[in-house]
Amino acid sequence: MTVSLKGRDFLDVWDFNREELDQILNTADMLKLRHKMGIIDQPLKGKTLGMYFSKASTRTRLSFEVGIYQLGGYGLFLSANDLQLRRGESIADTARVFSRYLDGIMIRTFSHQDVLDLAQYADIPVINALTDYSHPCQIMADVMTIREKKRHLDGLKMVFVGDGNNVALSIMEAGAKFNMEVVIACPKGYEPKDADLTRTGARVVYDPVEAVTGADVIYTDVWASMGQEAEAAVRKQHFAPYQVNADLVKHAKPDYLFMHCLPAHRGEEVTNEVADSINSVIFDEAENRLHAQKAIMALIMG
Ligand code: CP
Ligand code: NVA
């Protein structure tokens, strides 16, 4: 049994039920396998994806642009610097204009509300490719990676060590949907919002050793996200006890997975020893951005 996701926005993991999310993962696995076998699938032949960026990107840009091309479509890179939006054209009008040319929009920006507004006024599917609030495409690739390595998701203990920010929020939502235990290890003052913890059932543990004990997955992210550069020095001090290093990971299960959305600040949130260890799946995650997002695009734009 499959459910149709045609025409849906992909704004957050929370907006989808388990059956729909499993369908995205199964489609991603299938597209990945077929791609590796050299089979060409072009369900989006002749379709165009607008890719709007007002923040830097390596993986997201590459994976969406390569992904839409592999599906038979065309990706149009739209820099925030070049659009009339920057000169005051409204999001509503921009959304209406996008909808007259494009078949889907991918957006990476600061304000989550801007993405919600774009989705409200656009007649075509909108994909959230990171805001200050969440990073759902990343987490779909991560969950795909965990399922590949562990063969299941339900009941796993996933520990996010770092800032209770956008990546943590999407992990919390995925934990709730896929029945994983999510623990956030962060310094005081950097917790996710109480309402999001309550909603998702995730919990905060301030002691990183206690948090990672028995972990199946240890995940971290930069201490200062895009837009927080001015806080980098003070954050470095607050987060220093939360570095994912050899001393910390020895408390996890021996076959734990080390994950990082990347880019990493090696030597800060993670040491080279951990990032390059046999437990590390950071480049599998990066690769799976391609396959997971191809599934999302094929299902909602197809
Ligand atoms: N993980 C991730 O979104 O990477 P980029 O910022 O390079 O797109
Ligand atoms: N939390 C990071 C994630 C980058 C993919 C940021 O927002 O910069």
Tab-separated table of C-alpha atoms and ligand atoms in Angstrom:
chain	number	residue	atom	x	y	z
A	1	MET	CA	0.000	0.000	0.000
A	2	THR	CA	1.340	3.406	-0.903
A	3	VAL	CA	-0.010	6.817	0.025
A	4	SER	CA	0.120	9.724	-2.399
A	5	LEU	CA	2.300	12.657	-1.375
A	6	LYS	CA	1.761	14.452	-4.678
A	7	GLY	CA	1.451	18.205	-4.240
A	8	ARG	CA	2.461	18.180	-0.555
A	9	ASP	CA	5.024	20.577	0.881
A	10	PHE	CA	8.001	19.105	2.734
A	11	LEU	CA	8.408	21.615	5.545
A	12	ASP	CA	8.996	19.442	8.597
A	13	VAL	CA	9.174	15.773	9.572
A	14	TRP	CA	6.347	16.495	12.031
A	15	ASP	CA	3.877	17.096	9.173
A	16	PHE	CA	4.044	13.441	8.041
A	17	ASN	CA	2.872	10.200	9.603
A	18	ARG	CA	4.986	7.067	9.932
A	19	GLU	CA	3.506	5.444	6.846
A	20	GLU	CA	4.341	8.491	4.723
A	21	LEU	CA	7.853	8.781	6.141
A	22	ASP	CA	8.487	5.073	5.589
A	23	GLN	CA	7.375	5.541	2.015
A	24	ILE	CA	9.950	8.309	1.535
A	25	LEU	CA	12.666	6.055	3.019
A	26	ASN	CA	11.645	3.051	0.918
A	27	THR	CA	11.583	5.188	-2.236
A	28	ALA	CA	15.010	6.583	-1.343
A	29	ASP	CA	16.434	3.074	-0.864
A	30	MET	CA	14.947	1.969	-4.179
A	31	LEU	CA	16.231	5.031	-6.082
A	32	LYS	CA	19.687	4.591	-4.543
A	33	LEU	CA	19.869	0.917	-5.499
A	34	ARG	CA	18.651	1.555	-9.035
A	35	HIS	CA	21.099	4.463	-9.435
A	36	LYS	CA	23.990	2.231	-8.299
A	37	MET	CA	22.858	-0.374	-10.852
A	38	GLY	CA	23.014	2.257	-13.589
A	39	ILE	CA	19.239	2.345	-14.097
A	40	ILE	CA	17.983	5.780	-15.093
A	41	ASP	CA	14.701	6.882	-13.445
A	42	GLN	CA	13.285	10.142	-14.767
A	43	PRO	CA	9.861	10.701	-13.173
A	44	LEU	CA	10.449	14.477	-13.204
A	45	LYS	CA	11.369	14.770	-16.882
A	46	GLY	CA	10.769	18.340	-18.030
A	47	LYS	CA	10.110	19.665	-14.505
A	48	THR	CA	11.961	22.542	-12.904
A	49	LEU	CA	12.985	23.054	-9.274
A	50	GLY	CA	13.800	26.566	-8.046
A	51	MET	CA	16.577	26.422	-5.444
A	52	TYR	CA	16.540	29.549	-3.302
A	53	PHE	CA	19.503	30.131	-0.990
A	54	SER	CA	20.078	32.985	1.434
A	55	LYS	CA	22.666	30.962	3.384
A	56	ALA	CA	25.791	29.122	2.282
A	57	SER	CA	25.634	25.458	1.282
A	58	THR	CA	27.765	22.648	-0.090
A	59	ARG	CA	25.772	19.426	0.391
A	60	THR	CA	22.288	20.853	0.011
A	61	ARG	CA	23.045	22.666	-3.212
A	62	LEU	CA	24.927	19.727	-4.719
A	63	SER	CA	22.394	17.094	-3.697
A	64	PHE	CA	19.356	19.015	-4.904
A	65	GLU	CA	20.940	20.133	-8.168
A	66	VAL	CA	22.352	16.688	-8.981
A	67	GLY	CA	19.166	15.026	-7.725
A	68	ILE	CA	16.721	16.972	-9.886
A	69	TYR	CA	19.005	16.420	-12.896
A	70	GLN	CA	19.120	12.655	-12.287
A	71	LEU	CA	15.313	12.613	-12.076
A	72	GLY	CA	15.123	14.203	-15.532
A	73	GLY	CA	14.397	17.740	-14.367
A	74	TYR	CA	16.296	21.002	-14.137
A	75	GLY	CA	17.453	22.884	-11.049
A	76	LEU	CA	17.584	26.653	-11.115
A	77	PHE	CA	19.945	28.203	-8.543
A	78	LEU	CA	18.377	31.360	-7.118
A	79	SER	CA	20.663	33.416	-4.901
A	80	ALA	CA	18.986	35.682	-2.382
A	81	ASN	CA	21.334	38.440	-3.541
A	82	ASP	CA	19.901	38.444	-7.047
A	83	LEU	CA	16.143	38.299	-6.462
A	84	GLN	CA	13.824	41.285	-6.067
A	85	LEU	CA	12.904	39.811	-2.673
A	86	ARG	CA	16.115	41.397	-1.413
A	87	ARG	CA	14.806	44.794	-2.638
A	88	GLY	CA	11.486	44.455	-0.886
A	89	GLU	CA	9.216	42.370	-3.156
A	90	SER	CA	6.923	40.431	-0.834
A	91	ILE	CA	7.218	36.721	-0.176
A	92	ALA	CA	3.580	36.328	-1.249
A	93	ASP	CA	4.199	37.896	-4.655
A	94	THR	CA	7.457	36.001	-5.068
A	95	ALA	CA	5.607	32.752	-4.310
A	96	ARG	CA	2.914	33.561	-6.871
A	97	VAL	CA	5.527	34.327	-9.535
A	98	PHE	CA	7.573	31.201	-8.726
A	99	SER	CA	4.382	29.173	-9.136
A	100	ARG	CA	3.917	30.398	-12.716
A	101	TYR	CA	7.328	29.070	-13.862
A	102	LEU	CA	8.421	26.276	-11.559
A	103	ASP	CA	7.161	22.840	-10.487
A	104	GLY	CA	8.717	22.982	-7.022
A	105	ILE	CA	10.725	25.281	-4.760
A	106	MET	CA	13.531	24.411	-2.387
A	107	ILE	CA	14.370	27.122	0.114
A	108	ARG	CA	17.218	27.635	2.601
A	109	THR	CA	16.864	30.767	4.679
A	110	PHE	CA	16.949	32.209	8.204
A	111	SER	CA	13.318	32.696	9.229
A	112	HIS	CA	11.112	29.616	9.351
A	113	GLN	CA	8.081	31.880	9.069
A	114	ASP	CA	9.328	32.987	5.634
A	115	VAL	CA	9.220	29.351	4.509
A	116	LEU	CA	5.712	28.890	5.920
A	117	ASP	CA	4.619	32.079	4.136
A	118	LEU	CA	6.177	30.937	0.863
A	119	ALA	CA	4.334	27.617	1.170
A	120	GLN	CA	1.072	29.386	1.953
A	121	TYR	CA	1.189	31.541	-1.169
A	122	ALA	CA	2.804	29.090	-3.604
A	123	ASP	CA	0.653	26.691	-5.640
A	124	ILE	CA	3.580	24.288	-6.023
A	125	PRO	CA	5.363	22.091	-3.440
A	126	VAL	CA	7.851	23.864	-1.173
A	127	ILE	CA	10.786	22.010	0.421
A	128	ASN	CA	12.489	23.312	3.565
A	129	ALA	CA	16.246	22.948	3.019
A	130	LEU	CA	17.167	24.463	6.427
A	131	THR	CA	15.917	27.357	8.484
A	132	ASP	CA	16.949	28.589	11.926
A	133	TYR	CA	14.199	26.284	13.235
A	134	SER	CA	14.696	22.950	11.459
A	135	HIS	CA	16.533	20.858	8.862
A	136	PRO	CA	14.129	18.070	7.851
A	137	CYS	CA	15.854	16.955	4.613
A	138	GLN	CA	19.045	16.352	6.568
A	139	ILE	CA	17.241	14.176	9.073
A	140	MET	CA	15.525	12.081	6.397
A	141	ALA	CA	18.988	11.295	4.977
A	142	ASP	CA	20.231	10.529	8.487
A	143	VAL	CA	17.353	8.200	9.290
A	144	MET	CA	17.923	6.473	5.939
A	145	THR	CA	21.591	6.028	6.935
A	146	ILE	CA	20.745	4.638	10.382
A	147	ARG	CA	18.272	2.174	8.838
A	148	GLU	CA	20.906	1.030	6.320
A	149	LYS	CA	23.462	0.418	9.057
A	150	LYS	CA	21.257	-0.894	11.889
A	151	ARG	CA	18.500	-2.494	9.756
A	152	HIS	CA	15.830	-0.956	12.025
A	153	LEU	CA	14.936	2.282	13.801
A	154	ASP	CA	12.404	1.562	16.545
A	155	GLY	CA	13.887	1.458	20.034
A	156	LEU	CA	17.308	2.912	19.156
A	157	LYS	CA	18.872	5.465	21.504
A	158	MET	CA	19.971	8.563	19.615
A	159	VAL	CA	21.977	11.165	21.522
A	160	PHE	CA	22.496	14.630	20.098
A	161	VAL	CA	25.460	16.333	21.774
A	162	GLY	CA	25.490	20.063	21.064
A	163	ASP	CA	23.263	23.047	20.471
A	164	GLY	CA	19.506	22.470	20.818
A	165	ASN	CA	19.040	24.176	17.469
A	166	ASN	CA	17.642	23.366	13.994
A	167	VAL	CA	19.289	19.965	13.498
A	168	ALA	CA	18.410	18.892	17.051
A	169	LEU	CA	14.771	19.899	16.501
A	170	SER	CA	14.443	17.762	13.378
A	171	ILE	CA	16.129	14.837	15.161
A	172	MET	CA	13.593	15.197	17.995
A	173	GLU	CA	10.729	15.112	15.505
A	174	ALA	CA	12.209	12.081	13.718
A	175	GLY	CA	12.679	10.340	17.063
A	176	ALA	CA	8.992	10.762	17.834
A	177	LYS	CA	7.898	9.534	14.391
A	178	PHE	CA	10.284	6.563	14.164
A	179	ASN	CA	9.995	5.542	17.807
A	180	MET	CA	13.622	6.282	18.750
A	181	GLU	CA	14.679	7.545	22.185
A	182	VAL	CA	16.201	11.010	21.727
A	183	VAL	CA	18.446	12.581	24.353
A	184	ILE	CA	19.880	16.083	23.943
A	185	ALA	CA	23.151	16.767	25.789
A	186	CYS	CA	23.783	20.513	25.899
A	187	PRO	CA	24.967	23.245	28.250
A	188	LYS	CA	22.380	25.158	30.267
A	189	GLY	CA	20.889	27.910	28.142
A	190	TYR	CA	21.159	25.964	24.858
A	191	GLU	CA	18.241	23.552	25.340
A	192	PRO	CA	15.495	23.099	22.744
A	193	LYS	CA	12.244	24.829	23.690
A	194	ASP	CA	10.220	23.090	26.423
A	195	ALA	CA	7.198	22.894	24.127
A	196	ASP	CA	9.240	21.024	21.494
A	197	LEU	CA	10.663	18.633	24.096
A	198	THR	CA	7.173	17.900	25.419
A	199	ARG	CA	5.682	17.525	21.944
A	200	THR	CA	8.376	15.100	20.752
A	201	GLY	CA	9.099	13.254	24.006
A	202	ALA	CA	12.834	14.031	23.817
A	203	ARG	CA	14.719	14.862	27.010
A	204	VAL	CA	17.707	16.977	28.005
A	205	VAL	CA	20.599	15.501	29.998
A	206	TYR	CA	23.260	18.056	30.925
A	207	ASP	CA	25.989	15.523	31.715
A	208	PRO	CA	27.379	14.332	28.337
A	209	VAL	CA	28.729	11.041	29.769
A	210	GLU	CA	25.372	10.163	31.300
A	211	ALA	CA	23.668	11.158	28.026
A	212	VAL	CA	25.750	8.969	25.691
A	213	THR	CA	25.823	5.908	27.961
A	214	GLY	CA	24.356	3.031	25.956
A	215	ALA	CA	23.837	5.192	22.835
A	216	ASP	CA	23.257	3.564	19.440
A	217	VAL	CA	23.854	6.890	17.685
A	218	ILE	CA	25.885	9.933	18.738
A	219	TYR	CA	25.167	12.997	16.626
A	220	THR	CA	26.733	16.429	16.795
A	221	ASP	CA	26.678	19.716	14.900
A	222	VAL	CA	28.680	22.951	14.930
A	223	TRP	CA	28.569	25.037	18.095
A	224	ALA	CA	27.848	28.269	16.174
A	225	SER	CA	25.385	27.891	13.307
A	226	MET	CA	25.073	30.099	10.248
A	227	GLY	CA	24.014	33.534	11.478
A	228	GLN	CA	25.555	33.002	14.954
A	229	GLU	CA	29.136	33.833	13.950
A	230	ALA	CA	29.318	36.767	16.401
A	231	GLU	CA	28.628	34.359	19.303
A	232	ALA	CA	31.279	31.844	18.231
A	233	ALA	CA	33.887	32.721	20.895
A	234	VAL	CA	31.511	32.572	23.855
A	235	ARG	CA	29.824	29.430	22.528
A	236	LYS	CA	33.229	27.757	22.222
A	237	GLN	CA	33.686	28.179	25.977
A	238	HIS	CA	30.199	26.983	26.890
A	239	PHE	CA	30.318	23.930	24.615
A	240	ALA	CA	33.916	22.818	25.353
A	241	PRO	CA	32.788	20.093	27.828
A	242	TYR	CA	30.505	18.714	25.091
A	243	GLN	CA	33.193	17.812	22.556
A	244	VAL	CA	32.605	14.374	21.026
A	245	ASN	CA	35.993	12.743	21.567
A	246	ALA	CA	37.437	9.294	22.296
A	247	ASP	CA	36.831	9.670	26.044
A	248	LEU	CA	33.158	10.426	25.560
A	249	VAL	CA	32.294	7.822	22.914
A	250	LYS	CA	33.655	4.932	24.952
A	251	HIS	CA	30.445	5.166	27.004
A	252	ALA	CA	28.296	4.415	23.934
A	253	LYS	CA	27.543	0.918	22.626
A	254	PRO	CA	30.640	-0.523	20.870
A	255	ASP	CA	28.819	-0.506	17.517
A	256	TYR	CA	27.440	3.042	17.919
A	257	LEU	CA	27.227	5.269	14.838
A	258	PHE	CA	28.880	8.687	14.841
A	259	MET	CA	26.862	11.198	12.825
A	260	HIS	CA	27.315	14.850	11.856
A	261	CYS	CA	25.288	16.819	9.337
A	262	LEU	CA	28.518	18.598	8.235
A	263	PRO	CA	30.219	20.981	7.745
A	264	ALA	CA	32.284	20.011	10.818
A	265	HIS	CA	34.627	22.201	12.786
A	266	ARG	CA	37.085	19.417	13.478
A	267	GLY	CA	38.837	19.921	16.801
A	268	GLU	CA	35.816	21.753	18.216
A	269	GLU	CA	32.572	19.740	18.421
A	270	VAL	CA	34.316	16.552	17.244
A	271	THR	CA	37.889	15.275	17.132
A	272	ASN	CA	39.437	13.776	14.003
A	273	GLU	CA	39.821	10.523	15.911
A	274	VAL	CA	36.026	10.171	16.180
A	275	ALA	CA	35.072	11.749	12.835
A	276	ASP	CA	37.424	9.394	10.969
A	277	SER	CA	36.746	6.300	13.094
A	278	ILE	CA	35.088	3.108	11.824
A	279	ASN	CA	31.949	4.120	13.732
A	280	SER	CA	31.665	7.326	11.696
A	281	VAL	CA	29.053	7.437	8.906
A	282	ILE	CA	29.328	11.144	8.141
A	283	PHE	CA	29.966	10.728	4.410
A	284	ASP	CA	27.203	8.121	4.049
A	285	GLU	CA	24.855	10.744	5.492
A	286	ALA	CA	26.136	13.300	2.994
A	287	GLU	CA	25.602	10.860	0.111
A	288	ASN	CA	22.134	9.948	1.323
A	289	ARG	CA	21.055	13.588	1.094
A	290	LEU	CA	20.971	12.919	-2.653
A	291	HIS	CA	18.857	9.772	-2.472
A	292	ALA	CA	16.483	10.967	0.268
A	293	GLN	CA	15.797	14.260	-1.498
A	294	LYS	CA	15.308	12.515	-4.843
A	295	ALA	CA	12.610	10.473	-3.102
A	296	ILE	CA	11.005	13.586	-1.617
A	297	MET	CA	11.037	15.402	-4.977
A	298	ALA	CA	9.786	12.375	-6.936
A	299	LEU	CA	6.919	11.838	-4.489
A	300	ILE	CA	5.721	15.417	-4.077
A	301	MET	CA	6.532	16.840	-7.535
A	302	GLY	CA	5.860	13.689	-9.578
B	1	CP	N1	24.392	19.462	6.027
B	1	CP	C1	24.157	20.480	5.191
B	1	CP	O1	23.021	20.958	5.053
B	1	CP	O2	25.247	20.921	4.514
B	1	CP	P1	25.376	22.252	3.649
B	1	CP	O3	25.224	23.403	4.606
B	1	CP	O4	26.734	22.173	3.021
B	1	CP	O5	24.277	22.265	2.618
B	2	NVA	N1	23.172	24.025	12.542
B	2	NVA	C1	23.903	24.259	11.328
B	2	NVA	C2	23.588	23.195	10.322
B	2	NVA	C3	24.305	23.313	9.009
B	2	NVA	C4	23.926	22.251	8.032
B	2	NVA	C5	23.559	25.634	10.786
B	2	NVA	O1	22.384	26.007	10.843
B	2	NVA	O2	24.455	26.340	10.346
